[in-house]
C-alpha positions as CSV (number, residue, x, y, z in Angstrom):
1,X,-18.4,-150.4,-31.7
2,X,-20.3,-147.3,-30.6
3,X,-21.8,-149.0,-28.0
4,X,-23.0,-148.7,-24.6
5,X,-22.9,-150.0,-20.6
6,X,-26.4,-149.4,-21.2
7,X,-28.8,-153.1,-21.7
8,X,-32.0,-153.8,-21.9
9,X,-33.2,-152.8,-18.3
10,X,-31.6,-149.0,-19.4
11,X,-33.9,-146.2,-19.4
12,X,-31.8,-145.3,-22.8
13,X,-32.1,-149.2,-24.1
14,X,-35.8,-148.4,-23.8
15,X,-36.1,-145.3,-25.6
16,X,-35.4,-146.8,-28.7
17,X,-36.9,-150.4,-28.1
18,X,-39.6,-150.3,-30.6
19,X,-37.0,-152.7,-32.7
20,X,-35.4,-155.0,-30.5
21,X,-32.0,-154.0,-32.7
22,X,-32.6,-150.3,-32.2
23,X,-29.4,-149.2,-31.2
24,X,-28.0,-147.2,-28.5
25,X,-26.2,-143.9,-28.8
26,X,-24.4,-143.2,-25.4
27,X,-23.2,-144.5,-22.0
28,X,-24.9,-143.8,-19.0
29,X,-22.4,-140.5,-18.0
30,X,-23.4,-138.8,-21.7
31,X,-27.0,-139.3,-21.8
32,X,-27.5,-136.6,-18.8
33,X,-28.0,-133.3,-21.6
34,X,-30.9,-134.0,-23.9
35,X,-28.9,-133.6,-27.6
36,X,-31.6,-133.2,-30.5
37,X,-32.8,-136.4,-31.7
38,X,-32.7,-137.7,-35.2
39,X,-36.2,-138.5,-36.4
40,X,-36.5,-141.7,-38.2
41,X,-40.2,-141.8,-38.6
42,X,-41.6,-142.5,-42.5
43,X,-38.0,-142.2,-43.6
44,X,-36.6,-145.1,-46.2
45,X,-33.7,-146.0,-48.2
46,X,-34.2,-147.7,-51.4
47,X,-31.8,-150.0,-52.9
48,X,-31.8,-149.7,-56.8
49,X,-31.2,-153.3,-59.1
50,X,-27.7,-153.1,-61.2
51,X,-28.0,-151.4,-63.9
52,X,-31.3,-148.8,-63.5
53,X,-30.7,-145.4,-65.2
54,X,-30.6,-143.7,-61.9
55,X,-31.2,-139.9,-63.6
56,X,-34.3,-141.3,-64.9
57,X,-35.2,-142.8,-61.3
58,X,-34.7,-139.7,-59.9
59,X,-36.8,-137.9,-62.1
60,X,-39.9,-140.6,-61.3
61,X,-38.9,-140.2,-57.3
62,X,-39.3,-136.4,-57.5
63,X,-42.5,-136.9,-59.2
64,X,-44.3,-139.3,-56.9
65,X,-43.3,-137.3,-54.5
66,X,-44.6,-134.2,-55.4
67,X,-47.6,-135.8,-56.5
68,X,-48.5,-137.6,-53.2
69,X,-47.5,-134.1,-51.4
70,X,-49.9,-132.4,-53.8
71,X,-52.6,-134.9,-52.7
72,X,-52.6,-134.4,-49.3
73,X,-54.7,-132.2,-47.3
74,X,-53.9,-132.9,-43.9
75,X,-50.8,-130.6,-44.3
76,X,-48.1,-133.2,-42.8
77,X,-45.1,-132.2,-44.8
78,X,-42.7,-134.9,-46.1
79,X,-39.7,-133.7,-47.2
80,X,-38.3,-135.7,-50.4
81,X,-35.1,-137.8,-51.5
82,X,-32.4,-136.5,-48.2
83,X,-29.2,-139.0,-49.6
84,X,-27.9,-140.6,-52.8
85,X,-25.4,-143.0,-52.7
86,X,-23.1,-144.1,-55.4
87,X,-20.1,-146.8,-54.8
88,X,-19.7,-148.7,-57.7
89,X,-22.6,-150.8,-58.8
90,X,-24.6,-150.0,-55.2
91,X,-26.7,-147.5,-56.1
92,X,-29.8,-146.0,-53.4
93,X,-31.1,-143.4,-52.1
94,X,-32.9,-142.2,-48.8
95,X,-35.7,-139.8,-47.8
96,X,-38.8,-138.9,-46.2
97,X,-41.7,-140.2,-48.0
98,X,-45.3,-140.5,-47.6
99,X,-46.9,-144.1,-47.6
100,X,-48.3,-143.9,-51.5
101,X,-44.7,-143.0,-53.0
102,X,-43.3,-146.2,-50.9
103,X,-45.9,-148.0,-52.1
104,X,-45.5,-147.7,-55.6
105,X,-41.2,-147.7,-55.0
106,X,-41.9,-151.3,-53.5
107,X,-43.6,-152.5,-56.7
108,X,-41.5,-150.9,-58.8
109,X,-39.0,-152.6,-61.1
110,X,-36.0,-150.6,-61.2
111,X,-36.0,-150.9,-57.0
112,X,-34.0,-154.1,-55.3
113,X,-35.6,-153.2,-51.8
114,X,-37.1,-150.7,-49.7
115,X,-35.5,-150.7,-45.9
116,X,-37.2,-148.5,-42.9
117,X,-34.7,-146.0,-41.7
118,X,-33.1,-147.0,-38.2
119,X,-31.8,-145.5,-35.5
120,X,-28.3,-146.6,-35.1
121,X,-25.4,-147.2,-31.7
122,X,-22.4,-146.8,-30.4
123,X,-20.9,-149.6,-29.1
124,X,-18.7,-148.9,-25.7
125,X,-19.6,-150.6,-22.5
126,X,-18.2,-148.1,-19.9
127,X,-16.2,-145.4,-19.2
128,X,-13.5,-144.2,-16.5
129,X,-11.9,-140.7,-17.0
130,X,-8.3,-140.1,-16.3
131,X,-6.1,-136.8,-16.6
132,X,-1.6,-170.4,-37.3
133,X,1.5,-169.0,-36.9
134,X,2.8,-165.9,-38.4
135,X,3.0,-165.2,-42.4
136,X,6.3,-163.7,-43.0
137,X,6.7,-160.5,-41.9
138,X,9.0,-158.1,-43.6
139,X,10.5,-155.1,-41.5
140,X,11.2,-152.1,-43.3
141,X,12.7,-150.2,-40.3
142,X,14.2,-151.1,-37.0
143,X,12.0,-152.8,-34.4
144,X,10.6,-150.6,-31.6
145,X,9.9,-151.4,-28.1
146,X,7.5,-149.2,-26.4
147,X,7.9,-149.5,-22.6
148,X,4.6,-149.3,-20.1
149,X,2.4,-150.0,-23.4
150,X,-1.3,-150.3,-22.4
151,X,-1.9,-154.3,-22.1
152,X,-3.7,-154.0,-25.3
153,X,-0.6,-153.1,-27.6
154,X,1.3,-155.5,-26.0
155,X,-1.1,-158.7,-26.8
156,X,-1.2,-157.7,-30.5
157,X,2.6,-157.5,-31.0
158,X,3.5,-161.3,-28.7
159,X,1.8,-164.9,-29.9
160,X,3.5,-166.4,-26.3
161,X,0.2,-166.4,-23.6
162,X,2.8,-166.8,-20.8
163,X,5.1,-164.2,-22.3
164,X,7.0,-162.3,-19.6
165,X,7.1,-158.8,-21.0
166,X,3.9,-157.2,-19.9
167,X,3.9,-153.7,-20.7
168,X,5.9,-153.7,-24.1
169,X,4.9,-153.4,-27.3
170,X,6.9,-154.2,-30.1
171,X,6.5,-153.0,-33.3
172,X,8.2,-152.2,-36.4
173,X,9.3,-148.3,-36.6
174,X,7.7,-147.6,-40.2
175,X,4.4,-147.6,-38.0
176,X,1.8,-146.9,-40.4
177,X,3.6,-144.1,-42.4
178,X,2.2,-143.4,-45.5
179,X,-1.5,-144.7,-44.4
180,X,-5.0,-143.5,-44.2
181,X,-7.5,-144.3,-41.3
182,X,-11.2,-143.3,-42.0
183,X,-12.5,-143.2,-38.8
184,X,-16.4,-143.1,-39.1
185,X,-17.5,-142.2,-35.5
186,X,-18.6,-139.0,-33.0
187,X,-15.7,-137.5,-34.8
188,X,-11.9,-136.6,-33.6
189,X,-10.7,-133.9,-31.3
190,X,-7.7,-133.2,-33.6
191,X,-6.1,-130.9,-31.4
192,X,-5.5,-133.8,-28.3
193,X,-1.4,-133.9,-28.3
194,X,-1.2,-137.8,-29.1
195,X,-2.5,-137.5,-32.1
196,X,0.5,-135.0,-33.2
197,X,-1.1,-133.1,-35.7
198,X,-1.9,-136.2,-37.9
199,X,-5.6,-136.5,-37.4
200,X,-7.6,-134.2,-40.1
201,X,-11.4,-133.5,-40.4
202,X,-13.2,-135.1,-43.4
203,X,-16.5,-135.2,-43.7
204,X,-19.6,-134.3,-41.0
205,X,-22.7,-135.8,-41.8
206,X,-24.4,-134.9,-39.1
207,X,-25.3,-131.9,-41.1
208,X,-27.4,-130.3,-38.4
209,X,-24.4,-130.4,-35.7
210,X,-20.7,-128.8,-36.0
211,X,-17.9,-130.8,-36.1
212,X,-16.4,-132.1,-33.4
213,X,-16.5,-134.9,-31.1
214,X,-19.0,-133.8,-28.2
215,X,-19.2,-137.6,-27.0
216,X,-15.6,-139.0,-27.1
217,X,-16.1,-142.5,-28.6
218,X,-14.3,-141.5,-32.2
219,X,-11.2,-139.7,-30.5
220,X,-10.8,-142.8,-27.9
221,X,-11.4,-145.2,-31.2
222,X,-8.7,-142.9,-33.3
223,X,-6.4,-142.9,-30.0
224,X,-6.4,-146.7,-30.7
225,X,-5.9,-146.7,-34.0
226,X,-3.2,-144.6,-34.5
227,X,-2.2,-141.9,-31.4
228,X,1.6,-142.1,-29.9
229,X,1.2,-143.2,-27.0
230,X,-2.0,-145.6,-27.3
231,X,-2.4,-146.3,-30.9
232,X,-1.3,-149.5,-33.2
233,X,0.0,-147.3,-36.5
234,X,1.9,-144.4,-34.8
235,X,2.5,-142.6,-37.8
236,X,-1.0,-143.3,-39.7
237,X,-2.5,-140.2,-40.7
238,X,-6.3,-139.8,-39.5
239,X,-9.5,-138.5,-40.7
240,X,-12.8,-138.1,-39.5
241,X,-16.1,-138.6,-40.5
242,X,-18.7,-137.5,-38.1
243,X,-21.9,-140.2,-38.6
244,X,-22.9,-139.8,-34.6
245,X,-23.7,-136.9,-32.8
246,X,-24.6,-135.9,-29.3
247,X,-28.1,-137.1,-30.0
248,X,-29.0,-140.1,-32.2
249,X,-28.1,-141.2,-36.0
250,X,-29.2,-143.5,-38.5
251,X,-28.6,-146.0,-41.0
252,X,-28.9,-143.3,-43.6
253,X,-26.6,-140.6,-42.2
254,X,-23.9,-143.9,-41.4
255,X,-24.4,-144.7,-45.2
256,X,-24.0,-141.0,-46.0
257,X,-21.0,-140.6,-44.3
258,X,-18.9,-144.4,-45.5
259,X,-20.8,-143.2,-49.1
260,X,-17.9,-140.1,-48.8
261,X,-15.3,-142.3,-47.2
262,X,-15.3,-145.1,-49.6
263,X,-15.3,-142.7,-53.0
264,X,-12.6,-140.6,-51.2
265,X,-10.4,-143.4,-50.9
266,X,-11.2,-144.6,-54.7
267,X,-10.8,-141.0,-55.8
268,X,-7.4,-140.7,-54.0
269,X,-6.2,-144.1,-55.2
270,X,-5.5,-145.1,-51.4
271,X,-6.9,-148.8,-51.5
272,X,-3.3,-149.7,-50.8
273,X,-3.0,-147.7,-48.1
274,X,-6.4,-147.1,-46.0
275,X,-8.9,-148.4,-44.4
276,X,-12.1,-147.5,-42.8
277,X,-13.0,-148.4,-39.6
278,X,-16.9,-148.5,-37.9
279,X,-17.3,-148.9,-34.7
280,X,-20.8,-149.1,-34.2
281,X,-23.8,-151.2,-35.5
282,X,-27.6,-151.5,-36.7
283,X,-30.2,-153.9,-36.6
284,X,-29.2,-155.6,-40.1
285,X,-29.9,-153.8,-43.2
286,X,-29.0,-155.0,-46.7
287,X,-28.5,-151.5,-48.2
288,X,-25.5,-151.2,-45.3
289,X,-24.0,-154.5,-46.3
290,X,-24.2,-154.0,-50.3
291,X,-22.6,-151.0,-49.4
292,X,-19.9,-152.7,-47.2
293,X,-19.5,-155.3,-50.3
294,X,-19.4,-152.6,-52.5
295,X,-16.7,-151.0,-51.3
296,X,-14.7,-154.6,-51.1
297,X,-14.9,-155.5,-54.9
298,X,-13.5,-151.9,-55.3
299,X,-10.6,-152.6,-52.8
300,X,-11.9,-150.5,-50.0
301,X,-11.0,-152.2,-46.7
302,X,-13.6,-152.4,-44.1
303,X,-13.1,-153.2,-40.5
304,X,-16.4,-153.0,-37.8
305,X,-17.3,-153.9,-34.3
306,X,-19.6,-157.2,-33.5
307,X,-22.0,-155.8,-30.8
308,X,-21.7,-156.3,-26.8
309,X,-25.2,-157.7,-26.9
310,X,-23.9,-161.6,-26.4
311,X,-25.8,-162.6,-29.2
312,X,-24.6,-163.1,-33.5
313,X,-22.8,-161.2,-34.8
314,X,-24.6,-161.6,-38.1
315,X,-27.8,-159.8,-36.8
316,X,-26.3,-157.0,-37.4
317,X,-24.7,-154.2,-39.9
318,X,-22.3,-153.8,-41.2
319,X,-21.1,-156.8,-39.0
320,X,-23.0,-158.6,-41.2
321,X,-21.4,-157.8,-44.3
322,X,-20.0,-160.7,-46.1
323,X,-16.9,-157.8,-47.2
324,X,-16.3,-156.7,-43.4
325,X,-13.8,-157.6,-41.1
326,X,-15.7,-158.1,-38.6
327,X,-13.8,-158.2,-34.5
328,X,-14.9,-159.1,-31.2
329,X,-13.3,-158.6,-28.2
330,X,-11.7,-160.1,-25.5
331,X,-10.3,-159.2,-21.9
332,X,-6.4,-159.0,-21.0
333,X,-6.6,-162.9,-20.4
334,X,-8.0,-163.6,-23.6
335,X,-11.1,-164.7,-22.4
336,X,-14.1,-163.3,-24.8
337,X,-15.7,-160.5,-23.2
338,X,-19.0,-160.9,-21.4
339,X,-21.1,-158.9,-23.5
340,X,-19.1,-159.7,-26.8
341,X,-21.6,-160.6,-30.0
342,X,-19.4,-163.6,-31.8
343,X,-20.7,-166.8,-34.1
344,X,-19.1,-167.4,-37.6
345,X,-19.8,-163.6,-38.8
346,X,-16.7,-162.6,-36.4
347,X,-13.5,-163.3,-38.4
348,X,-11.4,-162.0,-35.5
349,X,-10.5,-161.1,-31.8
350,X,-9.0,-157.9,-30.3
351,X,-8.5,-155.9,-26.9
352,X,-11.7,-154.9,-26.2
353,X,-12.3,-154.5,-22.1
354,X,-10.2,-151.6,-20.1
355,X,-8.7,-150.2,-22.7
356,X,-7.0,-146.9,-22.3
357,X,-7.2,-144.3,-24.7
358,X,-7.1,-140.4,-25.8
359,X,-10.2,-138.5,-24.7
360,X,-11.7,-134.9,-25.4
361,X,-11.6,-133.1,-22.0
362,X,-7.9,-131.7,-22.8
363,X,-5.3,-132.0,-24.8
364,X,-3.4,-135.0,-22.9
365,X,-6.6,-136.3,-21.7
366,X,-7.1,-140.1,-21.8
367,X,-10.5,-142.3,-20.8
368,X,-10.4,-146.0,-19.7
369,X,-13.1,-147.9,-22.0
370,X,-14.6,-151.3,-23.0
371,X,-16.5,-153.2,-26.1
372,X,-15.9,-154.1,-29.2
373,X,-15.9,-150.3,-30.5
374,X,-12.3,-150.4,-29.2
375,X,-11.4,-154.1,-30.6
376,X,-12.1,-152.6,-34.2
377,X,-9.7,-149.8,-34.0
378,X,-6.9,-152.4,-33.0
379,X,-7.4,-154.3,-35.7
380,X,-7.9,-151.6,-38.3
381,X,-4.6,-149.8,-37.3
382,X,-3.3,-153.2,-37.9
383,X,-4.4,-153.3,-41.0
384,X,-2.4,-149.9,-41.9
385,X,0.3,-151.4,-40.0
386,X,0.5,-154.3,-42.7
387,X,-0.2,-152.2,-45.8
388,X,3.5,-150.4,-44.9
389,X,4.7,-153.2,-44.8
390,X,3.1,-155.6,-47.1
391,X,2.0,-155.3,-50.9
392,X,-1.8,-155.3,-49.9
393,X,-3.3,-153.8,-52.5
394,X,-6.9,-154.4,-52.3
395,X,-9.1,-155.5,-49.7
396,X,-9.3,-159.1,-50.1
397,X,-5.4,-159.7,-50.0
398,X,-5.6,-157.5,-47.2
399,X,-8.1,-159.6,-45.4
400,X,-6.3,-162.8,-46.4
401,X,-3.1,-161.0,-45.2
402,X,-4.3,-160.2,-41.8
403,X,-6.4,-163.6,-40.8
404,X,-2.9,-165.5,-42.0
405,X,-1.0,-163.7,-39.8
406,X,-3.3,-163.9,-36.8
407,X,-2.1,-166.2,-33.7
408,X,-4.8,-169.4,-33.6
409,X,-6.2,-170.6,-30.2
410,X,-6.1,-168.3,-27.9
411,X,-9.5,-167.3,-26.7
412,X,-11.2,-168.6,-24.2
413,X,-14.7,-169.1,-25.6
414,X,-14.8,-168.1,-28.9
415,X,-18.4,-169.4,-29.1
416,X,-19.0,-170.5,-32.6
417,X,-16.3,-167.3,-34.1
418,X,-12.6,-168.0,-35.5
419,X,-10.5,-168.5,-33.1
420,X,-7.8,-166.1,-34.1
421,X,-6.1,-163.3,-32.3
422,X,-5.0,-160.0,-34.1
423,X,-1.2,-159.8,-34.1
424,X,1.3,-157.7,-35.9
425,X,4.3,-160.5,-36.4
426,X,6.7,-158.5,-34.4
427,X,6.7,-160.3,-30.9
428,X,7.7,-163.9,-29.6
């Protein structure tokens, strides 16, 4: 996830520690500029019940709002509905509202819930520059073996724990073609080399910052899921949708920014072929995982990070969602990493601790990282790894697909999750 080395005796942790799941934006190398901050204060999103004529709840949002504005005479401005959201039958909205209008929202009985806004994290641990056994697995090309593969590649493609071949990764050579990352995140610096012209920018919500990645998490995340050298789907084509900044984001600009991912897929008729992956989490919030289940019943795969707080998993979004795939991590011995979240909202493991990636400093740059931010990508360039391979056409035979195929018993501690390892069906 978008995560950080930063804990609870952080000066960063404590910034935001008026929830004890406010989360954390940046490591302790990026938090020495002082990025604009994303105000959270009397902003909501409302959740509306199946079914509510949403033009005509509109229409009685802009009028209690203008009302209460009306009303007021201490001149604090509030500025009105910010986000709608619309995948399938999850229908909400988001704003800045005086007390009154969320009063009456609360109450009202088109409305399912009313959620405070939250500040939301990144979830990397650190950072180090540098310049059941297997379904069966159909090959559509010739099998690959990529020499001095980061340790990382190589556990996903080999079920043997003693296996002698440290630094291969095999894998078939179809490699993702054909398939769609959504990589919701700080963004992508498209132009790094690895990524060979095959990652794109979608969508920036982060409307009040341009659109690139100032931070690096979403390019070292992408680099995972999909570069040359580093990545799972070599040939996957990338896309990025900026939700994090160089300051702070929210629940509402995250659910702004999978809002355009999930329709985008839908639109494009890619549930087949993409998959959108989160790395980074929230204190839980229902209107994030109706979204998250949303997007499943529609065939939208969803793939997140648990948290490096070494508590549930389920205590927090969209890792809570009952339609996410949901990874923790682990370190090169499969031993569960120290600061992994895990219980029975966890449905799988991954690399997650040194793991070497693309970066943003230059073109060939790379970054040595750790947390379950980077255990997610694994497993969702897996996921297009299978769908070019596989007929996976939604994203419950997808998740079936992928927990089937997944080597049982390896970690060390799995502390209450599935003990199942991601693997691609290609090794020994």
């Amino acid at each position: 996830m978008l995560a950080i080395a930063d804990f609870p005796s952080s000066p960063v942790f404590q910034r935001f520690s008026s929830s004890p799941f406010a989360v954390i934006l940046h490591d302790a190398a990026s938090t020495a500029s002082s990025p604009a901050s994303v105000d959270v204060s009397d902003r909501y999103i409302v959740t509306l019940k199946t079914g509510v004529d949403v033009t005509r709840h509109m229409n009685l949002v802009h009028n209690l709002h203008t009302g209460a504005v009306g009303k007021r005479q201490d001149g604090r401005i509030f500025h009105g509905v910010s986000h709608q959201y619309n995948i399938s039958n999850f229908q909400a909205y988001a704003g800045h509202f005086d007390n009154s209008v969320i009063e009456q929202l609360s109450s009202h009985q088109d409305v399912e819930s009313v959620e405070p806004d939250q500040l939301l994290t990144l979830n990397d641990l650190a950072e180090d520059q540098q310049t059941r056994s297997c379904f069966t697995c159909k090959r559509k090309g010739k099998i690959v073996t990529q020499k001095g593969a980061t340790w990382g590649l190589h556990h996903i493609s080999h079920k043997n724990e003693e296996d002698p071949n440290k630094g291969e990764y095999l894998y078939d050579s179809s490699a993702g073609s054909g398939t769609y990352g959504y990589v919701l995140d700080s963004g992508i610096y498209t132009k790094h080399s690895d990524f060979g012209g095959r990652a794109s920018l979608g969508y920036n919500a982060m409307k009040t910052e341009k659109f690139e990645d100032n931070d690096g998490h979403g390019t070292h995340v992408a680099g995972i899921m999909g570069s040359k050298t580093y990545g799972v789907s070599k040939r996957c084509k990338l896309i990025a949708v900026k939700v994090v900044g160089t300051g702070n984001s929210s629940a509402s600009i995250l659910l702004d920014g999978f809002d355009w991912a999930v329709n985008n897929i839908i639109r494009k008729k890619r549930q087949a072929k993409a998959v959108v992956n989160i790395s980074l989490a929230i204190g839980k919030n229902e209107a994030i995982n109706k979204a998250v289940d949303a997007a499943f019943a529609q065939g939208v795969t969803t793939v997140t990070s648990a948290g490096n707080y070494r508590v549930a998993a389920s205590l927090f979004s969209p890792g809570s969602a009952k339609g996410a795939i949901t990874v923790s991590s682990t370190d090169e011995n499969y031993s569960r990493a120290e600061m992994a979240n895990t219980g029975p909202a966890v449905a799988i493991f991954a690399p997650g601790v040194d793991i070497l990636s693309t970066s943003i400093e230059n073109k060939k740059a790379t970054a040595m990282k750790s947390g379950t931010s980077f255990a997610s990508p694994y497993v969702a360039g897996l996921v297009l790894y299978l769908k070019t391979l596989h007929p996976l056409p939604d994203a419950e035979v997808t998740r079936n697909f992928l927990l089937n195929t997944a080597t049982p018993g390896l970690v060390d501690a799995p502390g209450g999750a599935k003990n199942l390892y991601a693997y691609n069906g290609n090794g020994l």
